[in-house]
Amino acid sequence: MIFSMAEVNRKPNQIINRVVDSGEPAIVLKHGKPIAEIRPLLGNTGHDKAFAYLSTLEPVAVATPLEEVLREGRSHGL
């Protein structure tokens, strides 16, 4: 992605969100020359990828229902 300095000044949140969501760095141009790069932090490539991975997992059987676990915890002062 390439953005002019004027675009970065006008809509910084949109540009940063796009970089984070896509995981792709953005090059910032000033007078047509590259001056900076906006990159997502390592390990932060967007929530969509994490949700996409989680949605591929098969459900698992739970031995103890959540309500029972909560009741037990409350009865023990947790």
PDB file of C-alpha atoms in Angstrom:
ATOM      1  CA  MET A   1       0.000   0.000   0.000  1.00  0.00           C
ATOM      2  CA  ILE A   2       1.202   3.475  -0.783  1.00  0.00           C
ATOM      3  CA  PHE A   3      -0.136   6.699   0.717  1.00  0.00           C
ATOM      4  CA  SER A   4       0.846  10.321   0.326  1.00  0.00           C
ATOM      5  CA  MET A   5       1.739  12.376   3.387  1.00  0.00           C
ATOM      6  CA  ALA A   6      -1.421  14.405   2.759  1.00  0.00           C
ATOM      7  CA  GLU A   7      -3.546  11.208   2.969  1.00  0.00           C
ATOM      8  CA  VAL A   8      -1.826  10.198   6.202  1.00  0.00           C
ATOM      9  CA  ASN A   9      -2.594  13.626   7.669  1.00  0.00           C
ATOM     10  CA  ARG A  10      -6.259  13.477   6.542  1.00  0.00           C
ATOM     11  CA  LYS A  11      -7.139   9.943   7.629  1.00  0.00           C
ATOM     12  CA  PRO A  12      -4.504   8.403   9.914  1.00  0.00           C
ATOM     13  CA  ASN A  13      -6.930   6.047  11.726  1.00  0.00           C
ATOM     14  CA  GLN A  14      -8.224   4.520   8.494  1.00  0.00           C
ATOM     15  CA  ILE A  15      -4.702   3.928   7.214  1.00  0.00           C
ATOM     16  CA  ILE A  16      -3.488   2.380  10.461  1.00  0.00           C
ATOM     17  CA  ASN A  17      -6.564   0.150  10.687  1.00  0.00           C
ATOM     18  CA  ARG A  18      -6.009  -0.998   7.105  1.00  0.00           C
ATOM     19  CA  VAL A  19      -2.367  -1.840   7.864  1.00  0.00           C
ATOM     20  CA  VAL A  20      -3.308  -3.780  10.998  1.00  0.00           C
ATOM     21  CA  ASP A  21      -6.187  -5.645   9.338  1.00  0.00           C
ATOM     22  CA  SER A  22      -4.234  -6.619   6.228  1.00  0.00           C
ATOM     23  CA  GLY A  23      -0.859  -7.189   7.898  1.00  0.00           C
ATOM     24  CA  GLU A  24       0.682  -5.390   4.917  1.00  0.00           C
ATOM     25  CA  PRO A  25       2.999  -2.400   5.484  1.00  0.00           C
ATOM     26  CA  ALA A  26       2.192   1.020   4.043  1.00  0.00           C
ATOM     27  CA  ILE A  27       4.748   3.262   2.364  1.00  0.00           C
ATOM     28  CA  VAL A  28       4.344   6.997   2.964  1.00  0.00           C
ATOM     29  CA  LEU A  29       5.361   9.344   0.151  1.00  0.00           C
ATOM     30  CA  LYS A  30       6.245  13.033   0.435  1.00  0.00           C
ATOM     31  CA  HIS A  31       6.562  14.893  -2.854  1.00  0.00           C
ATOM     32  CA  GLY A  32       6.526  11.495  -4.572  1.00  0.00           C
ATOM     33  CA  LYS A  33       9.461  10.072  -2.589  1.00  0.00           C
ATOM     34  CA  PRO A  34       9.198   7.368   0.079  1.00  0.00           C
ATOM     35  CA  ILE A  35       9.884   8.783   3.543  1.00  0.00           C
ATOM     36  CA  ALA A  36       8.372   6.281   5.980  1.00  0.00           C
ATOM     37  CA  GLU A  37       6.819   2.873   6.381  1.00  0.00           C
ATOM     38  CA  ILE A  38       3.912   1.989   8.658  1.00  0.00           C
ATOM     39  CA  ARG A  39       4.022  -1.669   9.752  1.00  0.00           C
ATOM     40  CA  PRO A  40       1.869  -3.751  12.065  1.00  0.00           C
ATOM     41  CA  LEU A  41       3.627  -4.931  15.204  1.00  0.00           C
ATOM     42  CA  LEU A  42       4.977  -8.474  15.036  1.00  0.00           C
ATOM     43  CA  GLY A  43       2.352 -10.962  16.065  1.00  0.00           C
ATOM     44  CA  ASN A  44      -0.427  -8.418  15.561  1.00  0.00           C
ATOM     45  CA  THR A  45      -1.751  -9.207  12.100  1.00  0.00           C
ATOM     46  CA  GLY A  46      -5.406  -8.599  12.887  1.00  0.00           C
ATOM     47  CA  HIS A  47      -8.171 -10.313  14.740  1.00  0.00           C
ATOM     48  CA  ASP A  48      -9.732 -11.715  11.595  1.00  0.00           C
ATOM     49  CA  LYS A  49      -6.920 -14.230  11.129  1.00  0.00           C
ATOM     50  CA  ALA A  50      -7.288 -15.476  14.696  1.00  0.00           C
ATOM     51  CA  PHE A  51     -11.053 -15.837  14.332  1.00  0.00           C
ATOM     52  CA  ALA A  52     -10.620 -17.565  10.988  1.00  0.00           C
ATOM     53  CA  TYR A  53      -8.292 -20.110  12.594  1.00  0.00           C
ATOM     54  CA  LEU A  54     -10.582 -20.656  15.573  1.00  0.00           C
ATOM     55  CA  SER A  55     -13.552 -21.210  13.281  1.00  0.00           C
ATOM     56  CA  THR A  56     -11.733 -24.150  11.663  1.00  0.00           C
ATOM     57  CA  LEU A  57     -11.467 -26.021  14.965  1.00  0.00           C
ATOM     58  CA  GLU A  58     -13.915 -28.773  15.748  1.00  0.00           C
ATOM     59  CA  PRO A  59     -16.039 -28.444  18.879  1.00  0.00           C
ATOM     60  CA  VAL A  60     -14.971 -30.606  21.803  1.00  0.00           C
ATOM     61  CA  ALA A  61     -17.071 -32.414  24.369  1.00  0.00           C
ATOM     62  CA  VAL A  62     -16.847 -30.883  27.807  1.00  0.00           C
ATOM     63  CA  ALA A  63     -16.979 -33.334  30.719  1.00  0.00           C
ATOM     64  CA  THR A  64     -18.435 -30.848  33.203  1.00  0.00           C
ATOM     65  CA  PRO A  65     -20.981 -28.208  32.201  1.00  0.00           C
ATOM     66  CA  LEU A  66     -19.927 -24.604  32.797  1.00  0.00           C
ATOM     67  CA  GLU A  67     -22.792 -23.989  35.209  1.00  0.00           C
ATOM     68  CA  GLU A  68     -21.569 -26.813  37.429  1.00  0.00           C
ATOM     69  CA  VAL A  69     -17.992 -25.527  37.393  1.00  0.00           C
ATOM     70  CA  LEU A  70     -19.225 -22.068  38.399  1.00  0.00           C
ATOM     71  CA  ARG A  71     -21.390 -23.508  41.193  1.00  0.00           C
ATOM     72  CA  GLU A  72     -18.425 -25.477  42.545  1.00  0.00           C
ATOM     73  CA  GLY A  73     -16.210 -22.416  42.453  1.00  0.00           C
ATOM     74  CA  ARG A  74     -18.762 -20.332  44.306  1.00  0.00           C
ATOM     75  CA  SER A  75     -19.264 -22.990  46.956  1.00  0.00           C
ATOM     76  CA  HIS A  76     -15.492 -22.961  47.596  1.00  0.00           C
ATOM     77  CA  GLY A  77     -15.316 -19.176  47.783  1.00  0.00           C
ATOM     78  CA  LEU A  78     -13.653 -18.723  44.404  1.00  0.00           C
TER      79      LEU A  78
END
